[in-house]
Structures are given as structure tokens and as C-alpha cells.
N, CA and C of each residue as an Amber inpcrd file, in Angstrom:
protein
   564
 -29.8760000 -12.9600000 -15.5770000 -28.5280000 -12.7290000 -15.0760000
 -28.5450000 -11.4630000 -14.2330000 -27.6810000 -11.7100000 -13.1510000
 -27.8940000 -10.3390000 -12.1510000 -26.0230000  -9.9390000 -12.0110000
 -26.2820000  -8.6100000 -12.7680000 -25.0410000  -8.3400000 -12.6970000
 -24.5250000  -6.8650000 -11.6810000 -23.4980000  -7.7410000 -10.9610000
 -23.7900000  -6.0140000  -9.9940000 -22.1640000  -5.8080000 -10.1140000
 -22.0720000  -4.0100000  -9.6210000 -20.9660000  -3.7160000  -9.6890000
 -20.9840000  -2.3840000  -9.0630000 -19.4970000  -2.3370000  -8.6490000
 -19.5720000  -0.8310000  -8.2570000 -18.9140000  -0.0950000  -9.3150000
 -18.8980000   1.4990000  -9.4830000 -18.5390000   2.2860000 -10.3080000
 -16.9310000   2.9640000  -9.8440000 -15.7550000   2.6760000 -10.5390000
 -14.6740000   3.6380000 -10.7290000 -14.5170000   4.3600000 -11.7500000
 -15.1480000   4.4560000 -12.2710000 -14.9370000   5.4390000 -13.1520000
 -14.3140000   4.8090000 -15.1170000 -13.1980000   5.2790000 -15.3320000
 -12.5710000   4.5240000 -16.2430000 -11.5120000   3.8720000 -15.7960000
 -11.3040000   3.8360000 -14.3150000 -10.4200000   3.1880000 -13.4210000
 -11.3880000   1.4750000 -13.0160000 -11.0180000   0.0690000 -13.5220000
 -11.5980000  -0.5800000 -12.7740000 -11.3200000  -1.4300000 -11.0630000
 -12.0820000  -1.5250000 -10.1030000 -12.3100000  -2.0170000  -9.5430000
 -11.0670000  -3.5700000  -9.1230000 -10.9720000  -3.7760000  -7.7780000
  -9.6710000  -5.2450000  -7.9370000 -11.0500000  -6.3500000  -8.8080000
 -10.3230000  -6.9860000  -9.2360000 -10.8070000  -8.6830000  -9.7760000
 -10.0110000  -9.6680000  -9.6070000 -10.6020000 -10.8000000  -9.1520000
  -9.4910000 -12.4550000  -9.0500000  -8.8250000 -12.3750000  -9.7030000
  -8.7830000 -12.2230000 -11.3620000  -8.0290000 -12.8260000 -12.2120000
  -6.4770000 -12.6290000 -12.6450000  -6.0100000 -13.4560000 -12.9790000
  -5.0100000 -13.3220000 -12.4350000  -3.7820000 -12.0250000 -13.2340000
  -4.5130000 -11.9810000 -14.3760000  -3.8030000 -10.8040000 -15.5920000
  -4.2130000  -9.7810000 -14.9160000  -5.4520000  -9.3220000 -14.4100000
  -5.8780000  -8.3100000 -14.1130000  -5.4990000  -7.6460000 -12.9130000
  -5.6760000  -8.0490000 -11.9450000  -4.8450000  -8.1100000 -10.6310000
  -3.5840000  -6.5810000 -10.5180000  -2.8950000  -6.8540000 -10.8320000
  -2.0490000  -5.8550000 -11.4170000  -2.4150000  -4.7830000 -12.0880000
  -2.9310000  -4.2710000 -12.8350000  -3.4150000  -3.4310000 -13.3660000
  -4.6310000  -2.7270000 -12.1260000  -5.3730000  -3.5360000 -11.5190000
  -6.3520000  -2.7300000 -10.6350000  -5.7080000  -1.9950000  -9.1210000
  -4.6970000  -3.1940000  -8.8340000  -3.7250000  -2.7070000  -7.3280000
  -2.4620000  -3.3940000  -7.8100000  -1.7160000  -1.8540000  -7.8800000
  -0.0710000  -2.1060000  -8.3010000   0.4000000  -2.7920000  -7.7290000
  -0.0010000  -2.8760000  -6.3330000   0.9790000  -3.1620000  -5.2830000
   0.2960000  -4.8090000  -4.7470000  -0.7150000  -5.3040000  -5.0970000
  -0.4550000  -6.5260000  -5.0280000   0.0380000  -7.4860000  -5.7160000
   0.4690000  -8.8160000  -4.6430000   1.2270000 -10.1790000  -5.9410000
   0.2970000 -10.4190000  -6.9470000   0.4640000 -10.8080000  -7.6670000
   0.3080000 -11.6540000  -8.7090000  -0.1150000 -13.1960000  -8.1750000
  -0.3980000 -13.2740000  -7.1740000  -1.1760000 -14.5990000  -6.8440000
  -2.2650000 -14.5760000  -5.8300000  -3.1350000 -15.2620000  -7.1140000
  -4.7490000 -14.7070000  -6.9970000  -5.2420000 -15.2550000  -5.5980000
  -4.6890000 -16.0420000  -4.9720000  -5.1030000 -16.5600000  -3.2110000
  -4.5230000 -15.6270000  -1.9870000  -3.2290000 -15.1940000  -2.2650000
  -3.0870000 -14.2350000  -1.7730000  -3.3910000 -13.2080000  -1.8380000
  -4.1880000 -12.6810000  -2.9550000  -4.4350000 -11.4170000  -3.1490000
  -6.0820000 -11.0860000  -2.6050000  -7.0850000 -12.4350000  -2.6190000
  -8.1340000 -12.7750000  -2.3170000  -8.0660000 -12.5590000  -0.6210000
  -7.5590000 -13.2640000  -0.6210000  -7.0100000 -13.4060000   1.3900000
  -6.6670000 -12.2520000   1.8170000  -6.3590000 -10.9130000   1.4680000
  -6.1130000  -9.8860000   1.7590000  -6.9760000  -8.8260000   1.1980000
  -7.5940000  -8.8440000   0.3090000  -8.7890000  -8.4170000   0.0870000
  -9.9720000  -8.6470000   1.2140000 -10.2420000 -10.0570000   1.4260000
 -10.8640000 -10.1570000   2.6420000 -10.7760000  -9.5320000   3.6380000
  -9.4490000  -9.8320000   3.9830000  -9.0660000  -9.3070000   5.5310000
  -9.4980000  -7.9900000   5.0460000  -9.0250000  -7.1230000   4.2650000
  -9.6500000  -6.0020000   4.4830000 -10.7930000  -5.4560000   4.1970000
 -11.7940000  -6.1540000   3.3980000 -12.7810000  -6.0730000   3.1990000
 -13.8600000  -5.9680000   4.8490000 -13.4430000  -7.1920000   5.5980000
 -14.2330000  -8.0760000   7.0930000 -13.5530000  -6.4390000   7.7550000
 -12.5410000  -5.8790000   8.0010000 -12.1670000  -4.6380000   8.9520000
 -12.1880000  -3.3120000   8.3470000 -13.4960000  -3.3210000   7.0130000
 -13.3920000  -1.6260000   6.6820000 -14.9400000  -1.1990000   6.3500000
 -15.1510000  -0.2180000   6.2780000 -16.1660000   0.1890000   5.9910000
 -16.4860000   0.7760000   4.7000000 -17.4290000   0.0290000   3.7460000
 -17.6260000   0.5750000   2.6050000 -16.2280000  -0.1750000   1.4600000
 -16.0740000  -1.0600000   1.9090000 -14.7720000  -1.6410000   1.0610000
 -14.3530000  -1.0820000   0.8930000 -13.9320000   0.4000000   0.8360000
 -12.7940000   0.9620000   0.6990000 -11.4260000   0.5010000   0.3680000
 -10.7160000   0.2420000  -0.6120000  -9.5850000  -0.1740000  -0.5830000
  -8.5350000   1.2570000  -0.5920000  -8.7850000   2.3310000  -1.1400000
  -7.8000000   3.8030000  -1.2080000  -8.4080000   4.3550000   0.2470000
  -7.6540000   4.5540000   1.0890000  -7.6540000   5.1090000   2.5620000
  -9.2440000   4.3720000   2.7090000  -9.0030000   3.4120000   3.6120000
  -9.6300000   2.6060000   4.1310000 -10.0230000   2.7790000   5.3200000
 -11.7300000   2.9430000   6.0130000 -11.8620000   3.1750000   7.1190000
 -12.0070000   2.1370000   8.0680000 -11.2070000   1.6440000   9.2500000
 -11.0510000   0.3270000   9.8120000 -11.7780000   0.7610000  11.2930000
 -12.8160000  -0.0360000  11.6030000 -13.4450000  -0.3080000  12.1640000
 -13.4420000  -1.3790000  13.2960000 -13.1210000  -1.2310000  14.7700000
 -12.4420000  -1.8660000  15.9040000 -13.5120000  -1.9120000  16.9940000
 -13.9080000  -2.7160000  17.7460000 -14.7890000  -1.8980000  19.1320000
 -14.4460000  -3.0800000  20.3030000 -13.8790000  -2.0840000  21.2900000
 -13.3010000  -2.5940000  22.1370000 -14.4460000  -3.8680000  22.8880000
 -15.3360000  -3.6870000  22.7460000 -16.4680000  -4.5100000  23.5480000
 -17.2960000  -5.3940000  22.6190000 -16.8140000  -5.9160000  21.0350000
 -17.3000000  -7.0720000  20.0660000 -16.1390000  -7.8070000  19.8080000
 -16.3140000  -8.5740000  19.3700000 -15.1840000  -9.9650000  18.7300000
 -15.2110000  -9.3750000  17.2470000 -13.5700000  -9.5020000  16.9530000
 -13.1520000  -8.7940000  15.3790000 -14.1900000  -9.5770000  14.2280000
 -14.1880000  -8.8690000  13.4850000 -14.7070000  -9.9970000  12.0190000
 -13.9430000 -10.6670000  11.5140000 -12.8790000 -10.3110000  12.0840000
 -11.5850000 -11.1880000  11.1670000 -11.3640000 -12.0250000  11.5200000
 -11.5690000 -13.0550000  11.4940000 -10.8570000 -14.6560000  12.7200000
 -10.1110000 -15.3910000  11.9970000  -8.6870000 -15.4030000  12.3160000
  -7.9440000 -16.0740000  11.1340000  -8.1320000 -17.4790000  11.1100000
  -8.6550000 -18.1720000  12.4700000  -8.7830000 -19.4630000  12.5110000
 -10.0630000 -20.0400000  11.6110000 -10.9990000 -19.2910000  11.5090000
 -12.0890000 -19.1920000  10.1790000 -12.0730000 -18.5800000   8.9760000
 -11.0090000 -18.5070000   8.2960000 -10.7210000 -17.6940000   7.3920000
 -10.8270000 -18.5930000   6.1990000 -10.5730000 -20.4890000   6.4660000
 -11.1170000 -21.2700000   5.2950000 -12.8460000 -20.7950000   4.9330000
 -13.3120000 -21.2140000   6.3500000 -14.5320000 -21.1660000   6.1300000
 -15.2440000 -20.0580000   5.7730000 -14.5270000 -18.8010000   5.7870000
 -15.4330000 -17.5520000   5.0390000 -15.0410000 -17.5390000   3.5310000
 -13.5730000 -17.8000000   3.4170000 -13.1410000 -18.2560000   1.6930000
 -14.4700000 -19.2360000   1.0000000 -15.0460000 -20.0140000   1.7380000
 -15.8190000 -21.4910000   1.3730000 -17.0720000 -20.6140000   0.9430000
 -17.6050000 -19.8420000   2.4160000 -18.9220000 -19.2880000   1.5100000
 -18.7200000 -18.2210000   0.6400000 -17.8320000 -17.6050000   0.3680000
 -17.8520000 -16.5380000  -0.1110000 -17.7560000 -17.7000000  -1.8270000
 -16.8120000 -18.7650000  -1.9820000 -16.9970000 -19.5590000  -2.9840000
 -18.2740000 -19.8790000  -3.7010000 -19.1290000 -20.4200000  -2.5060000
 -20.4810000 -20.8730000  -2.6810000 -21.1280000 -19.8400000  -2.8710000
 -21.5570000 -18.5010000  -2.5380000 -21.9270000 -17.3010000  -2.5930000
 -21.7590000 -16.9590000  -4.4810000 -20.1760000 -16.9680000  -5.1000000
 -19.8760000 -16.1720000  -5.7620000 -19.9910000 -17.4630000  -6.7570000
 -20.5710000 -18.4980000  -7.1250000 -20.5370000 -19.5250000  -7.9140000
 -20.7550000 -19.4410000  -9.4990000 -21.7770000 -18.0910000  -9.6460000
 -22.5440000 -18.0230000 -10.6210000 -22.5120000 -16.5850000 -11.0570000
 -21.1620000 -15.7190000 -10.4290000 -21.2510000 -14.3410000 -10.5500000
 -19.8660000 -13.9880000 -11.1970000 -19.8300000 -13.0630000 -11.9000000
 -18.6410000 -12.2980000 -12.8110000 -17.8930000 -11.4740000 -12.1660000
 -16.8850000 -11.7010000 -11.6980000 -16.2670000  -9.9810000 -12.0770000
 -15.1120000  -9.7010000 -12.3810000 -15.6470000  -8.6380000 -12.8610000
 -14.7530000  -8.0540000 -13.8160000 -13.6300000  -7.2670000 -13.4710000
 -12.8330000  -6.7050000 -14.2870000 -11.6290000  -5.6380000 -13.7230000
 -11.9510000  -4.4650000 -14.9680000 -12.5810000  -3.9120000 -15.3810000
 -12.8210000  -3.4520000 -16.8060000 -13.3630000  -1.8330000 -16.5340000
 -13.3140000  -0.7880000 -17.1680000 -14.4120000   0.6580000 -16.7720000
 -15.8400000  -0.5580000 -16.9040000 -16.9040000   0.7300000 -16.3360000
 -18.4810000   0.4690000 -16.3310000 -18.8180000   0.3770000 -17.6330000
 -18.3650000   1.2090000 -18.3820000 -19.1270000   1.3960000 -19.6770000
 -18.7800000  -0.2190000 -20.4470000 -18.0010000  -0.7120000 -20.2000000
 -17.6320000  -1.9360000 -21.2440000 -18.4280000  -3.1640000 -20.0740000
 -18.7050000  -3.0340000 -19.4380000 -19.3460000  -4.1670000 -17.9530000
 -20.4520000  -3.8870000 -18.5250000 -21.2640000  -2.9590000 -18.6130000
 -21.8660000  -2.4940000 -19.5030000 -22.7000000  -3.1720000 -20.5950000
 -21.7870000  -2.7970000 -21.7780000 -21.7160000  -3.3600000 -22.8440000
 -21.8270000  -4.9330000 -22.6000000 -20.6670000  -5.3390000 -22.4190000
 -20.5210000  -7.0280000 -22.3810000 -21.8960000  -7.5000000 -21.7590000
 -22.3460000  -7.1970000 -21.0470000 -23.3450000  -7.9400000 -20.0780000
 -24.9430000  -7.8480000 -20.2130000 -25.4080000  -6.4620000 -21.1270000
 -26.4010000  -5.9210000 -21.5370000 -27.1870000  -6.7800000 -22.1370000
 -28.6070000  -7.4090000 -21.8450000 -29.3460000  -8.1480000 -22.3450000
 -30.7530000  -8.0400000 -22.1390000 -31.2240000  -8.5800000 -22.5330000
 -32.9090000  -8.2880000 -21.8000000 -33.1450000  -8.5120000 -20.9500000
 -32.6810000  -9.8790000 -20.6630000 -32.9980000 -10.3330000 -19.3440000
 -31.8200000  -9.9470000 -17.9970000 -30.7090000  -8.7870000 -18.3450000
 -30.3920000  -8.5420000 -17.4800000 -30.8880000  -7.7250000 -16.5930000
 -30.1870000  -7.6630000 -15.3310000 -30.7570000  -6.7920000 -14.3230000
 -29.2060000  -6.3280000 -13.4070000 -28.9640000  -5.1920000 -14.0300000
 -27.9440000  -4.7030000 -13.0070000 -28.0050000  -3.5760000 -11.8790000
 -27.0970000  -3.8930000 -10.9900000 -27.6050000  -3.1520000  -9.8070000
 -26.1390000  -2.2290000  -9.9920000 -25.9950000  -0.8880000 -10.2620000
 -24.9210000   0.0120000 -10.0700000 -25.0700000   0.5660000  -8.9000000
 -23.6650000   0.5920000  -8.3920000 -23.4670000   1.1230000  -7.0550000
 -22.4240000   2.4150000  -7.1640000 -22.8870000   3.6290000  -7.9000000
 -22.2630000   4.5380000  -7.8800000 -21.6060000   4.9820000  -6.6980000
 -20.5950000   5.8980000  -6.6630000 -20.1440000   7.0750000  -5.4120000
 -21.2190000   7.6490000  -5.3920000 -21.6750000   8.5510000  -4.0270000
 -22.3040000   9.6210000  -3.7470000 -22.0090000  11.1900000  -4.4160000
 -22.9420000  11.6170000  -5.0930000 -23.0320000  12.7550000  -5.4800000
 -21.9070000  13.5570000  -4.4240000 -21.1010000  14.4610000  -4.6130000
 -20.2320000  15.2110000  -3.7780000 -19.1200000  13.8450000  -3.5010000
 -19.4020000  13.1880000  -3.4840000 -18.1070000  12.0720000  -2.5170000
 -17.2330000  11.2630000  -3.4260000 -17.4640000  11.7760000  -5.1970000
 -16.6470000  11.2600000  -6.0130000 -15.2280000  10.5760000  -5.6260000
 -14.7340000  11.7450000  -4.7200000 -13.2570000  11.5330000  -4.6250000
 -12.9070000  10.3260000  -3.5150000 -14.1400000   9.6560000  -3.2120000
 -13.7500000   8.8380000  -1.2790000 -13.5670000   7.4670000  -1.6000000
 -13.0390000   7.2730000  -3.1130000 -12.7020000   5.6510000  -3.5100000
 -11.2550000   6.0210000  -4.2260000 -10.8760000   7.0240000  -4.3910000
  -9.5930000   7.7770000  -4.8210000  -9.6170000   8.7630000  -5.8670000
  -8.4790000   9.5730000  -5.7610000  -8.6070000  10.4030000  -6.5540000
  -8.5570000  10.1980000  -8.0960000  -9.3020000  11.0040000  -9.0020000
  -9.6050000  10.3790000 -10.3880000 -10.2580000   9.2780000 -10.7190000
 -10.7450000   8.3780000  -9.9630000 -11.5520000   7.0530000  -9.9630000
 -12.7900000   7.6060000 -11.0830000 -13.6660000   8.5650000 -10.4860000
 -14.8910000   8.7700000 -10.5810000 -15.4810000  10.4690000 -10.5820000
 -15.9060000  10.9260000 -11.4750000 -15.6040000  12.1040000 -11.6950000
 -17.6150000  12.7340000 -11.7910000 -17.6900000  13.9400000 -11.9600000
 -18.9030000  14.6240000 -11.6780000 -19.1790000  14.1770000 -12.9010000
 -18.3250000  14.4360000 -14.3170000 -18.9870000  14.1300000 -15.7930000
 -19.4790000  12.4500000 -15.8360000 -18.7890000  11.7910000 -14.9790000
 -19.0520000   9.9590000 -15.2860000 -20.6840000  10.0230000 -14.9660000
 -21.1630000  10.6410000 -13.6630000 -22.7090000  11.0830000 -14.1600000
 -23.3170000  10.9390000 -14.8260000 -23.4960000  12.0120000 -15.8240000
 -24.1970000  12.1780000 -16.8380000 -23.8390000  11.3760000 -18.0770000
 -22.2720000  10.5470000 -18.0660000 -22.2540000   9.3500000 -19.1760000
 -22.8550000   8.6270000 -18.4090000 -22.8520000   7.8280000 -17.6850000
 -23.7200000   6.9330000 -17.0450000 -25.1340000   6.6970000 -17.2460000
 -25.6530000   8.2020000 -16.4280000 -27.0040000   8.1980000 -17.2380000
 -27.1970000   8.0110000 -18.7930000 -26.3510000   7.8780000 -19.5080000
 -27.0980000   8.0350000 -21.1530000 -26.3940000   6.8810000 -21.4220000
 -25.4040000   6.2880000 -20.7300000 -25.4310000   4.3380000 -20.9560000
 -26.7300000   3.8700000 -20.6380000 -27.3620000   4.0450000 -19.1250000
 -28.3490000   3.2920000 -18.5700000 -29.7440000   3.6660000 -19.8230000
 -29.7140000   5.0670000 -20.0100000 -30.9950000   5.0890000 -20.9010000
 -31.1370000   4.8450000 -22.2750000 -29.8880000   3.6670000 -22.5920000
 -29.8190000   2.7920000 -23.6680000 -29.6990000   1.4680000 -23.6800000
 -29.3900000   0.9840000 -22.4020000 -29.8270000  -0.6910000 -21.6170000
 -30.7930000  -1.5390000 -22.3720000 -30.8460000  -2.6350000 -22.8110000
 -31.7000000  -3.4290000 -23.0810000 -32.5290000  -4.1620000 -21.8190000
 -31.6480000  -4.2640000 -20.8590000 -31.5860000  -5.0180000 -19.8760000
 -32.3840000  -4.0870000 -18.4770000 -32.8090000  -4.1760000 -17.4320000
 -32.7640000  -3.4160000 -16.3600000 -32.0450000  -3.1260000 -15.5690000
 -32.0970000  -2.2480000 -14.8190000 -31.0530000  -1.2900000 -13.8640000
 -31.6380000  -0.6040000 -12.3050000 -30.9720000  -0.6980000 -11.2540000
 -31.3790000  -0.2190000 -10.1990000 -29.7840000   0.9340000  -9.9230000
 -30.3980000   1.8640000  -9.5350000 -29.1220000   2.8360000  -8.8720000
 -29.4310000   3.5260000  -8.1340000 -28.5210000   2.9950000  -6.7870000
 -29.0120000   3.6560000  -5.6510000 -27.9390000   4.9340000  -5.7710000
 -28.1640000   6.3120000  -4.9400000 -27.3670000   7.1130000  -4.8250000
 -28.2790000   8.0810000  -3.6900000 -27.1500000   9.3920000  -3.1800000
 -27.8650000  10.2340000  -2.1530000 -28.9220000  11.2190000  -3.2080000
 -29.8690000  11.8020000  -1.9140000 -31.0910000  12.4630000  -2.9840000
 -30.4620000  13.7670000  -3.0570000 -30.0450000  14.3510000  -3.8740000
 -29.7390000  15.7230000  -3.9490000 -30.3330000  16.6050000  -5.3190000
 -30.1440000  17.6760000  -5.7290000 -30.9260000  17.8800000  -7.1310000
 -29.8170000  17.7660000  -8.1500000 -29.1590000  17.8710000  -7.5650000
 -28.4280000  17.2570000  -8.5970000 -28.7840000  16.2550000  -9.5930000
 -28.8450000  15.4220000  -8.7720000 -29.0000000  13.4720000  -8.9080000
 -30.2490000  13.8160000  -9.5520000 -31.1660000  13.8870000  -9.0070000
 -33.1420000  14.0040000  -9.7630000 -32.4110000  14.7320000 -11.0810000
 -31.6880000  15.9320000 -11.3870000 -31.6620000  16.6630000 -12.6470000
 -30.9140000  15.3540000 -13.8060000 -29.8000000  15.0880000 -12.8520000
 -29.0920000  13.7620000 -14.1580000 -29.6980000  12.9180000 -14.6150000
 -30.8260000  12.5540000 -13.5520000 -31.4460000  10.8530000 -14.1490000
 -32.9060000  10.8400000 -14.0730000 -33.4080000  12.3920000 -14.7130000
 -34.6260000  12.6260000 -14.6170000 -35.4130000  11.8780000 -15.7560000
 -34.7110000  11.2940000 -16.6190000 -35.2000000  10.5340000 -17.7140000
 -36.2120000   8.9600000 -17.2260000 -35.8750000   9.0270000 -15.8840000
 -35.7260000   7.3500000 -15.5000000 -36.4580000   7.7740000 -14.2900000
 -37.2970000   6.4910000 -13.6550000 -38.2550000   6.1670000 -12.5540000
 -37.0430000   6.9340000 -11.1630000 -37.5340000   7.7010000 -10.1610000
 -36.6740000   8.2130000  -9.0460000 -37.7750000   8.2570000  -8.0000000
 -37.2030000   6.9290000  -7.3220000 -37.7550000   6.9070000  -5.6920000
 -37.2860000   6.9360000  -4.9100000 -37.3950000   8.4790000  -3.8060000
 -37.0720000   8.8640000  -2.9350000 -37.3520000   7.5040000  -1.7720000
 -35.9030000   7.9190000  -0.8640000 -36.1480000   6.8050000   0.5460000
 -35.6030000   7.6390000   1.2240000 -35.5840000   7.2720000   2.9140000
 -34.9640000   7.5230000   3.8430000 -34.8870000   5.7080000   3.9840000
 -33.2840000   6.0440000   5.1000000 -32.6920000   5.1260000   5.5100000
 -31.3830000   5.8170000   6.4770000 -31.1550000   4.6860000   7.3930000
 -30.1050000   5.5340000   8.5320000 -28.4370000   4.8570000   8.2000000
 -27.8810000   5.0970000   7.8760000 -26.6750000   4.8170000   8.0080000
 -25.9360000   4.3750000   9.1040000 -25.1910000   3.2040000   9.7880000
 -25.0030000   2.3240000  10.5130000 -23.5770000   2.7040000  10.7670000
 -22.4680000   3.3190000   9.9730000 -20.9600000   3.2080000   9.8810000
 -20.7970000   4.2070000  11.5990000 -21.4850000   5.2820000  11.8650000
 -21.1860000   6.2800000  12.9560000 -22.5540000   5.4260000  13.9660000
 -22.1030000   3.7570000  14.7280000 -22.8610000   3.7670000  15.4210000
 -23.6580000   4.5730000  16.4560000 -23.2180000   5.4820000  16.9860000
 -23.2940000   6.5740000  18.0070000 -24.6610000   7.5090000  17.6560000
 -24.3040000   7.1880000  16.7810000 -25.3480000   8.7460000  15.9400000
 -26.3000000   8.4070000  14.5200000 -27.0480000   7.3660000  14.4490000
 -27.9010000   6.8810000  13.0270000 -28.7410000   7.6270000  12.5110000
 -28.2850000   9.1370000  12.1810000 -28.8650000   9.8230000  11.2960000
 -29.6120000   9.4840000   9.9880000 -30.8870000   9.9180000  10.0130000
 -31.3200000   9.3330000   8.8740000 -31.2800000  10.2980000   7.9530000
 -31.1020000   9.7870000   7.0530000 -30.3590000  10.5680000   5.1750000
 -30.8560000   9.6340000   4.6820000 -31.2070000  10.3170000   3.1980000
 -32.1340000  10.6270000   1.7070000 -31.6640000  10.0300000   0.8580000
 -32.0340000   8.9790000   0.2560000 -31.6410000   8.5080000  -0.6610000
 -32.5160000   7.9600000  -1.9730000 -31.8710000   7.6760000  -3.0940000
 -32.8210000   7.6190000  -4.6330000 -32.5680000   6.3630000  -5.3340000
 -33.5010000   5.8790000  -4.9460000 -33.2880000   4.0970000  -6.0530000
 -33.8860000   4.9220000  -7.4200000 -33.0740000   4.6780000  -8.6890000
 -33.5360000   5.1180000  -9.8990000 -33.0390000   4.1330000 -10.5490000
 -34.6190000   3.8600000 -11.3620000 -34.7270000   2.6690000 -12.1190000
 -35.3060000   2.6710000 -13.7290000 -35.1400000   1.9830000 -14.5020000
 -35.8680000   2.0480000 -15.8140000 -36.8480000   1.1290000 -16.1080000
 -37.3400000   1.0090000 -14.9770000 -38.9160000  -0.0390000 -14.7790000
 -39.4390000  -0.0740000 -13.6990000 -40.5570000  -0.2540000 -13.4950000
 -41.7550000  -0.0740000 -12.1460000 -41.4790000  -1.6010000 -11.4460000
């Protein structure tokens, strides 16, 4: 089972369902097609999914991602895509829990060290860190976590495999600076 997710903190993440919905974004309906359909749309025009101040992304000289006249057909694969996958509306620590097995393999997609606050405020905090790390280094299951390389990061999750990368970041086409980053894992 491959379970992936991103990290809010003890705040969770939107989910389809339809109880949950509400509780993750106040401000959407209560009906899970509409709420999907607008998730999209903003998902296809932002960068980094962002849903709390969302960075929207335009260029006068490409065709939008958004095409409302294809908007069945990205619902369709995203169907076929998501056939066999969970998600949840729940904190990490219980996604966590519930899902933890041997044969799992989850991929956490923390915030960036320093950038806690760029999914909203209180989401995700400097201490969720170091709980994190001492969930993962009690996993039955395996784990990949990517994050930026700072010493920070090497000091929190020095318990666990840390391989340095470079890679360029794509969001500031203009300028593809390449920056440091740490897949840390609890297996080779």
C-alpha cells in the first residue's frame, strides 16, 4: 500500500468526503462534486496546491490548464488515477497510525523548514518536526521525506538514512535556481 500525504499539522488537509469537507474548508458546500470541481480549478491555476493564499499562475504566451470544456475528462483521469488511493481529512499522526503496516510505504510531504507558515497560519509548526520524526522512527512500514537541506533538518532526522540532492525549482520560470534538498528515509 502506498500511502501519501501532505503534512498540516493537527489541522487536516481538504478530503472528498462528504462529513469532512466542512471541517477542512469552512467555506465550502457540502457537495462533494462541487467542492471537487473547485478544488481542481484551483489546484490546474496554483502553484504548490496552495489552498490558504494561493499562488496563481497565468502566461500570456501558453494555453490555461484550466479548460472548462475538458473538465469531464480531467475529473475521469483523475478518477482512474485515484482508484485505489485514500484520503483522508484527519492530523498526520492518526494517517499515521491507521495506515502503518509493513508493507506500507509512505511518502510525507512536509512544509519546508522556515516556510511552516506558507499553507496557513498554525497549520504546521517548528515542534510538528521533531513529533514527526519520533512517529516515523516507530513506523512498521517505510517512509520517504522529502524536505529543504538545512541543519536543522539533518539535526531532527539524524536517526534515519539523509540524502542530500540538488534539484531546480520550476515555479520562478525566469530564474531555475538550483536548491538543496533531503530525501530521508528508514531504508536503503
Amino acid at each position: 500500500m502506498l500511502a501519501c500525504f501532505g503534512l498540516a499539522g493537527n489541522r487536516p488537509y481538504p478530503a472528498t468526503q462528504r462529513d469532512a469537507a466542512p471541517r477542512c474548508l469552512p467555506s465550502v458546500e457540502r457537495d462533494v462534486p462541487r467542492t471537487q470541481n473547485g478544488l481542481d480549478a484551483l489546484g490546474k491555476a496554483s502553484f504548490g496546491a496552495r489552498i490558504v493564499r494561493p499562488i496563481l499562475g497565468f502566461a500570456a504566451t501558453a494555453q490555461p490548464r484550466l479548460n472548462l470544456l475538458r473538465i469531464e475528462e480531467d475529473l475521469s483521469g483523475a478518477h482512474l488515477r485515484l482508484a485505489r488511493v485514500f484520503i483522508e481529512c484527519k492530523p498526520y499522526d492518526q494517517v499515521i497510525e491507521r495506515f502503518d503496516k509493513p508493507g506500507t510505504l509512505f511518502y510525507v510531504d512536509a512544509p519546508y523548514w522556515d516556510c511552516e507558515k506558507d499553507y496557513g497560519e498554525g497549520l504546521f509548526s517548528r515542534e510538528d518536526f521533531g513529533r514527526l520524526a519520533g512517529l516515523l522512527g516507530a513506523v512498521k512500514g517505510k517512509f520517504i521525506l522529502s524536505l529543504n537541506d538545512t541543519p536543522w533538518v539533518r539535526e531532527t532526522f539524524a536517526d534515519f538514512r539523509i540524502e542530500g540532492i540538488k534539484t531546480r525549482y520550476s515555479v520562478a520560470a525566469t530564474k531555475k535556481a538550483e536548491a538543496a534538498e533531503v530525501l530521508i528515509t528508514n531504508f536503503r
